[in-house]
Amino acid sequence: MRAHPFSFAGLGNLLALLAVNGSLSYAFVDQLYFGELPCPLCLLQRVAYVLVGIALVLNIRFGAHSAHYGWGILGCVTGMAVSLRQILLHVLPGDAGFGNTFLELHFYTWAFVGFIGLIAAQAILMMLPSSGVRNHGWFAKTLVIWFILLVLANVISTLLECGIGPCADDPVSYDGLQWLRQRFGI
């Protein structure tokens, strides 16, 4: 078995997936630990991060492909549009914004910055030689499993928050969970 040479593109894909996992994890910690339920726009930003993560996982598991990067960049553009929409909703003087802040910026502003960074990263990764991007090492497997668990947890959390209908604009409780309790006595 021959060892694969070091690949900047491979490392870049792993670091980008680490950034996506970190962003989704921090959003989840804020939701579960601090009790801040995500609004519908926040959920759409999470979906955009998931799309970027799927593209990166495809690169890591099956090798770099321009279509994977294309899907990742489309996910970033979608996330940027949703983030910008939320920023513009709260841009008026005196508007406190929605939710908690981190380093004095709201999470949707950080999401916008994150999507810009991920677009730049994927554009650079597309220009690097694609050999060695496919990775089945323990770190890559850990990142992929972590990502899959985050996606599943977000799906379950969103169903518990919103049920099967539209989510509340300013959520204050897990409506889906309340529906389950009423319906099945859970």
PDB file of C-alpha atoms in Angstrom:
ATOM      1  CA  MET A   1       0.000   0.000   0.000  1.00  0.00           C
ATOM      2  CA  ARG A   2       1.609   3.237  -1.088  1.00  0.00           C
ATOM      3  CA  ALA A   3       1.267   6.436   0.893  1.00  0.00           C
ATOM      4  CA  HIS A   4      -0.508   9.343  -0.726  1.00  0.00           C
ATOM      5  CA  PRO A   5       1.512  12.518  -1.165  1.00  0.00           C
ATOM      6  CA  PHE A   6       0.518  15.585   0.804  1.00  0.00           C
ATOM      7  CA  SER A   7      -2.257  17.542  -0.910  1.00  0.00           C
ATOM      8  CA  PHE A   8      -3.091  21.175  -0.172  1.00  0.00           C
ATOM      9  CA  ALA A   9      -6.472  20.631  -1.838  1.00  0.00           C
ATOM     10  CA  GLY A  10      -7.114  17.623   0.397  1.00  0.00           C
ATOM     11  CA  LEU A  11      -6.185  19.594   3.507  1.00  0.00           C
ATOM     12  CA  GLY A  12      -8.309  22.519   2.309  1.00  0.00           C
ATOM     13  CA  ASN A  13     -11.380  20.324   1.890  1.00  0.00           C
ATOM     14  CA  LEU A  14     -10.899  18.892   5.371  1.00  0.00           C
ATOM     15  CA  LEU A  15     -10.483  22.359   6.905  1.00  0.00           C
ATOM     16  CA  ALA A  16     -13.526  23.684   5.032  1.00  0.00           C
ATOM     17  CA  LEU A  17     -15.626  20.767   6.321  1.00  0.00           C
ATOM     18  CA  LEU A  18     -14.259  21.446   9.811  1.00  0.00           C
ATOM     19  CA  ALA A  19     -15.456  25.065   9.442  1.00  0.00           C
ATOM     20  CA  VAL A  20     -18.923  23.916   8.306  1.00  0.00           C
ATOM     21  CA  ASN A  21     -19.125  21.436  11.198  1.00  0.00           C
ATOM     22  CA  GLY A  22     -17.993  24.112  13.624  1.00  0.00           C
ATOM     23  CA  SER A  23     -20.608  26.593  12.386  1.00  0.00           C
ATOM     24  CA  LEU A  24     -23.437  24.068  12.554  1.00  0.00           C
ATOM     25  CA  SER A  25     -22.267  22.833  15.969  1.00  0.00           C
ATOM     26  CA  TYR A  26     -22.081  26.325  17.419  1.00  0.00           C
ATOM     27  CA  ALA A  27     -25.582  27.086  16.128  1.00  0.00           C
ATOM     28  CA  PHE A  28     -26.777  23.904  17.793  1.00  0.00           C
ATOM     29  CA  VAL A  29     -25.080  24.763  21.098  1.00  0.00           C
ATOM     30  CA  ASP A  30     -26.742  28.177  21.001  1.00  0.00           C
ATOM     31  CA  GLN A  31     -30.088  26.515  20.370  1.00  0.00           C
ATOM     32  CA  LEU A  32     -29.855  23.783  22.996  1.00  0.00           C
ATOM     33  CA  TYR A  33     -27.734  25.366  25.724  1.00  0.00           C
ATOM     34  CA  PHE A  34     -28.899  28.981  25.498  1.00  0.00           C
ATOM     35  CA  GLY A  35     -32.444  28.077  24.435  1.00  0.00           C
ATOM     36  CA  GLU A  36     -32.478  30.260  21.345  1.00  0.00           C
ATOM     37  CA  LEU A  37     -34.679  28.620  18.746  1.00  0.00           C
ATOM     38  CA  PRO A  38     -33.658  29.311  15.140  1.00  0.00           C
ATOM     39  CA  CYS A  39     -36.007  31.411  13.023  1.00  0.00           C
ATOM     40  CA  PRO A  40     -36.994  30.270   9.508  1.00  0.00           C
ATOM     41  CA  LEU A  41     -34.185  32.321   7.930  1.00  0.00           C
ATOM     42  CA  CYS A  42     -31.708  30.800  10.387  1.00  0.00           C
ATOM     43  CA  LEU A  43     -32.905  27.335   9.388  1.00  0.00           C
ATOM     44  CA  LEU A  44     -32.401  28.191   5.703  1.00  0.00           C
ATOM     45  CA  GLN A  45     -28.847  29.296   6.485  1.00  0.00           C
ATOM     46  CA  ARG A  46     -28.268  25.934   8.149  1.00  0.00           C
ATOM     47  CA  VAL A  47     -29.605  24.207   5.028  1.00  0.00           C
ATOM     48  CA  ALA A  48     -27.124  26.194   2.927  1.00  0.00           C
ATOM     49  CA  TYR A  49     -24.273  25.119   5.223  1.00  0.00           C
ATOM     50  CA  VAL A  50     -25.470  21.519   4.853  1.00  0.00           C
ATOM     51  CA  LEU A  51     -25.359  21.840   1.053  1.00  0.00           C
ATOM     52  CA  VAL A  52     -21.784  23.134   1.262  1.00  0.00           C
ATOM     53  CA  GLY A  53     -20.919  20.297   3.631  1.00  0.00           C
ATOM     54  CA  ILE A  54     -22.377  17.686   1.281  1.00  0.00           C
ATOM     55  CA  ALA A  55     -20.221  19.031  -1.550  1.00  0.00           C
ATOM     56  CA  LEU A  56     -17.119  18.845   0.636  1.00  0.00           C
ATOM     57  CA  VAL A  57     -17.970  15.329   1.816  1.00  0.00           C
ATOM     58  CA  LEU A  58     -18.308  14.252  -1.819  1.00  0.00           C
ATOM     59  CA  ASN A  59     -14.849  15.646  -2.519  1.00  0.00           C
ATOM     60  CA  ILE A  60     -13.350  13.938   0.515  1.00  0.00           C
ATOM     61  CA  ARG A  61     -14.978  10.562  -0.078  1.00  0.00           C
ATOM     62  CA  PHE A  62     -14.932  10.325  -3.900  1.00  0.00           C
ATOM     63  CA  GLY A  63     -12.310  12.833  -5.040  1.00  0.00           C
ATOM     64  CA  ALA A  64     -12.441  16.442  -6.136  1.00  0.00           C
ATOM     65  CA  HIS A  65     -14.798  17.310  -8.957  1.00  0.00           C
ATOM     66  CA  SER A  66     -15.833  20.675 -10.328  1.00  0.00           C
ATOM     67  CA  ALA A  67     -19.508  19.732  -9.909  1.00  0.00           C
ATOM     68  CA  HIS A  68     -18.966  19.209  -6.183  1.00  0.00           C
ATOM     69  CA  TYR A  69     -17.365  22.622  -5.862  1.00  0.00           C
ATOM     70  CA  GLY A  70     -20.159  24.071  -8.001  1.00  0.00           C
ATOM     71  CA  TRP A  71     -22.806  22.739  -5.627  1.00  0.00           C
ATOM     72  CA  GLY A  72     -20.824  24.053  -2.681  1.00  0.00           C
ATOM     73  CA  ILE A  73     -20.570  27.507  -4.219  1.00  0.00           C
ATOM     74  CA  LEU A  74     -24.305  27.498  -5.035  1.00  0.00           C
ATOM     75  CA  GLY A  75     -24.958  26.599  -1.392  1.00  0.00           C
ATOM     76  CA  CYS A  76     -22.796  29.549  -0.339  1.00  0.00           C
ATOM     77  CA  VAL A  77     -24.559  31.965  -2.685  1.00  0.00           C
ATOM     78  CA  THR A  78     -27.933  30.789  -1.370  1.00  0.00           C
ATOM     79  CA  GLY A  79     -26.740  31.150   2.220  1.00  0.00           C
ATOM     80  CA  MET A  80     -25.347  34.614   1.497  1.00  0.00           C
ATOM     81  CA  ALA A  81     -28.685  35.711   0.016  1.00  0.00           C
ATOM     82  CA  VAL A  82     -30.623  34.446   3.045  1.00  0.00           C
ATOM     83  CA  SER A  83     -28.101  35.974   5.468  1.00  0.00           C
ATOM     84  CA  LEU A  84     -28.165  39.301   3.649  1.00  0.00           C
ATOM     85  CA  ARG A  85     -31.978  39.275   3.731  1.00  0.00           C
ATOM     86  CA  GLN A  86     -31.856  38.830   7.496  1.00  0.00           C
ATOM     87  CA  ILE A  87     -29.196  41.518   7.895  1.00  0.00           C
ATOM     88  CA  LEU A  88     -31.326  43.962   5.894  1.00  0.00           C
ATOM     89  CA  LEU A  89     -34.372  43.178   8.054  1.00  0.00           C
ATOM     90  CA  HIS A  90     -32.474  44.489  11.099  1.00  0.00           C
ATOM     91  CA  VAL A  91     -30.375  47.292   9.658  1.00  0.00           C
ATOM     92  CA  LEU A  92     -32.491  50.218  10.862  1.00  0.00           C
ATOM     93  CA  PRO A  93     -31.135  52.312  13.759  1.00  0.00           C
ATOM     94  CA  GLY A  94     -32.523  51.141  17.073  1.00  0.00           C
ATOM     95  CA  ASP A  95     -33.307  47.617  15.819  1.00  0.00           C
ATOM     96  CA  ALA A  96     -31.711  45.187  18.271  1.00  0.00           C
ATOM     97  CA  GLY A  97     -31.602  42.411  15.689  1.00  0.00           C
ATOM     98  CA  PHE A  98     -32.674  38.803  16.132  1.00  0.00           C
ATOM     99  CA  GLY A  99     -31.064  36.514  18.645  1.00  0.00           C
ATOM    100  CA  ASN A 100     -27.782  36.450  20.465  1.00  0.00           C
ATOM    101  CA  THR A 101     -24.519  37.973  19.319  1.00  0.00           C
ATOM    102  CA  PHE A 102     -20.976  36.670  19.156  1.00  0.00           C
ATOM    103  CA  LEU A 103     -18.198  39.282  19.269  1.00  0.00           C
ATOM    104  CA  GLU A 104     -20.947  41.908  18.893  1.00  0.00           C
ATOM    105  CA  LEU A 105     -22.234  40.526  15.579  1.00  0.00           C
ATOM    106  CA  HIS A 106     -25.411  38.503  15.144  1.00  0.00           C
ATOM    107  CA  PHE A 107     -25.100  34.926  13.906  1.00  0.00           C
ATOM    108  CA  TYR A 108     -26.677  35.787  10.547  1.00  0.00           C
ATOM    109  CA  THR A 109     -23.933  38.370   9.994  1.00  0.00           C
ATOM    110  CA  TRP A 110     -21.316  35.759  10.884  1.00  0.00           C
ATOM    111  CA  ALA A 111     -23.045  33.343   8.512  1.00  0.00           C
ATOM    112  CA  PHE A 112     -22.703  35.898   5.693  1.00  0.00           C
ATOM    113  CA  VAL A 113     -18.979  36.264   6.452  1.00  0.00           C
ATOM    114  CA  GLY A 114     -18.622  32.483   6.652  1.00  0.00           C
ATOM    115  CA  PHE A 115     -20.261  31.970   3.267  1.00  0.00           C
ATOM    116  CA  ILE A 116     -17.918  34.532   1.700  1.00  0.00           C
ATOM    117  CA  GLY A 117     -14.944  32.693   3.198  1.00  0.00           C
ATOM    118  CA  LEU A 118     -16.225  29.328   1.959  1.00  0.00           C
ATOM    119  CA  ILE A 119     -16.713  30.674  -1.573  1.00  0.00           C
ATOM    120  CA  ALA A 120     -13.156  31.984  -1.586  1.00  0.00           C
ATOM    121  CA  ALA A 121     -11.844  28.709  -0.173  1.00  0.00           C
ATOM    122  CA  GLN A 122     -13.665  26.593  -2.750  1.00  0.00           C
ATOM    123  CA  ALA A 123     -12.531  28.835  -5.591  1.00  0.00           C
ATOM    124  CA  ILE A 124      -8.910  28.436  -4.441  1.00  0.00           C
ATOM    125  CA  LEU A 125      -9.351  24.680  -3.980  1.00  0.00           C
ATOM    126  CA  MET A 126     -10.656  24.392  -7.542  1.00  0.00           C
ATOM    127  CA  MET A 127      -7.383  25.900  -8.801  1.00  0.00           C
ATOM    128  CA  LEU A 128      -5.175  23.438  -6.910  1.00  0.00           C
ATOM    129  CA  PRO A 129      -4.208  20.021  -8.256  1.00  0.00           C
ATOM    130  CA  SER A 130      -6.978  17.620  -7.321  1.00  0.00           C
ATOM    131  CA  SER A 131      -4.821  14.570  -6.650  1.00  0.00           C
ATOM    132  CA  GLY A 132      -4.890  13.440  -3.048  1.00  0.00           C
ATOM    133  CA  VAL A 133      -8.233  15.058  -2.168  1.00  0.00           C
ATOM    134  CA  ARG A 134      -9.916  11.705  -1.664  1.00  0.00           C
ATOM    135  CA  ASN A 135      -9.259  10.769   1.931  1.00  0.00           C
ATOM    136  CA  HIS A 136     -10.271   7.755   4.009  1.00  0.00           C
ATOM    137  CA  GLY A 137      -8.109   8.530   7.028  1.00  0.00           C
ATOM    138  CA  TRP A 138      -9.395   8.672  10.585  1.00  0.00           C
ATOM    139  CA  PHE A 139      -9.635  12.488  10.619  1.00  0.00           C
ATOM    140  CA  ALA A 140     -11.638  12.559   7.390  1.00  0.00           C
ATOM    141  CA  LYS A 141     -13.939   9.787   8.642  1.00  0.00           C
ATOM    142  CA  THR A 142     -14.442  11.628  11.927  1.00  0.00           C
ATOM    143  CA  LEU A 143     -15.361  14.859  10.128  1.00  0.00           C
ATOM    144  CA  VAL A 144     -17.783  13.057   7.796  1.00  0.00           C
ATOM    145  CA  ILE A 145     -19.496  11.190  10.649  1.00  0.00           C
ATOM    146  CA  TRP A 146     -19.681  14.403  12.690  1.00  0.00           C
ATOM    147  CA  PHE A 147     -21.284  16.140   9.690  1.00  0.00           C
ATOM    148  CA  ILE A 148     -23.831  13.342   9.154  1.00  0.00           C
ATOM    149  CA  LEU A 149     -24.787  13.423  12.848  1.00  0.00           C
ATOM    150  CA  LEU A 150     -25.201  17.208  12.677  1.00  0.00           C
ATOM    151  CA  VAL A 151     -27.485  16.902   9.649  1.00  0.00           C
ATOM    152  CA  LEU A 152     -29.626  14.253  11.347  1.00  0.00           C
ATOM    153  CA  ALA A 153     -29.778  16.264  14.577  1.00  0.00           C
ATOM    154  CA  ASN A 154     -30.812  19.385  12.656  1.00  0.00           C
ATOM    155  CA  VAL A 155     -33.564  17.504  10.816  1.00  0.00           C
ATOM    156  CA  ILE A 156     -34.929  16.124  14.093  1.00  0.00           C
ATOM    157  CA  SER A 157     -34.603  19.482  15.837  1.00  0.00           C
ATOM    158  CA  THR A 158     -36.389  21.295  13.009  1.00  0.00           C
ATOM    159  CA  LEU A 159     -39.224  18.761  13.031  1.00  0.00           C
ATOM    160  CA  LEU A 160     -39.550  19.171  16.800  1.00  0.00           C
ATOM    161  CA  GLU A 161     -39.514  22.954  16.452  1.00  0.00           C
ATOM    162  CA  CYS A 162     -41.798  23.373  13.445  1.00  0.00           C
ATOM    163  CA  GLY A 163     -43.660  20.105  13.066  1.00  0.00           C
ATOM    164  CA  ILE A 164     -44.677  19.455   9.487  1.00  0.00           C
ATOM    165  CA  GLY A 165     -46.054  22.948   8.911  1.00  0.00           C
ATOM    166  CA  PRO A 166     -44.429  26.327   8.543  1.00  0.00           C
ATOM    167  CA  CYS A 167     -42.136  27.496  11.319  1.00  0.00           C
ATOM    168  CA  ALA A 168     -43.059  30.420  13.540  1.00  0.00           C
ATOM    169  CA  ASP A 169     -41.456  33.737  12.540  1.00  0.00           C
ATOM    170  CA  ASP A 170     -40.260  34.289  16.098  1.00  0.00           C
ATOM    171  CA  PRO A 171     -40.191  30.803  17.628  1.00  0.00           C
ATOM    172  CA  VAL A 172     -40.530  30.522  21.390  1.00  0.00           C
ATOM    173  CA  SER A 173     -41.344  26.824  21.792  1.00  0.00           C
ATOM    174  CA  TYR A 174     -40.990  23.469  20.101  1.00  0.00           C
ATOM    175  CA  ASP A 175     -44.399  23.407  18.371  1.00  0.00           C
ATOM    176  CA  GLY A 176     -43.754  20.023  16.743  1.00  0.00           C
ATOM    177  CA  LEU A 177     -42.919  18.504  20.105  1.00  0.00           C
ATOM    178  CA  GLN A 178     -46.097  19.976  21.616  1.00  0.00           C
ATOM    179  CA  TRP A 179     -48.100  18.501  18.727  1.00  0.00           C
ATOM    180  CA  LEU A 180     -46.532  15.079  19.346  1.00  0.00           C
ATOM    181  CA  ARG A 181     -47.362  15.316  23.048  1.00  0.00           C
ATOM    182  CA  GLN A 182     -50.983  16.221  22.329  1.00  0.00           C
ATOM    183  CA  ARG A 183     -51.402  13.663  19.589  1.00  0.00           C
ATOM    184  CA  PHE A 184     -49.629  10.677  21.132  1.00  0.00           C
ATOM    185  CA  GLY A 185     -49.433  11.581  24.817  1.00  0.00           C
ATOM    186  CA  ILE A 186     -45.640  11.604  24.810  1.00  0.00           C
TER     187      ILE A 186
END
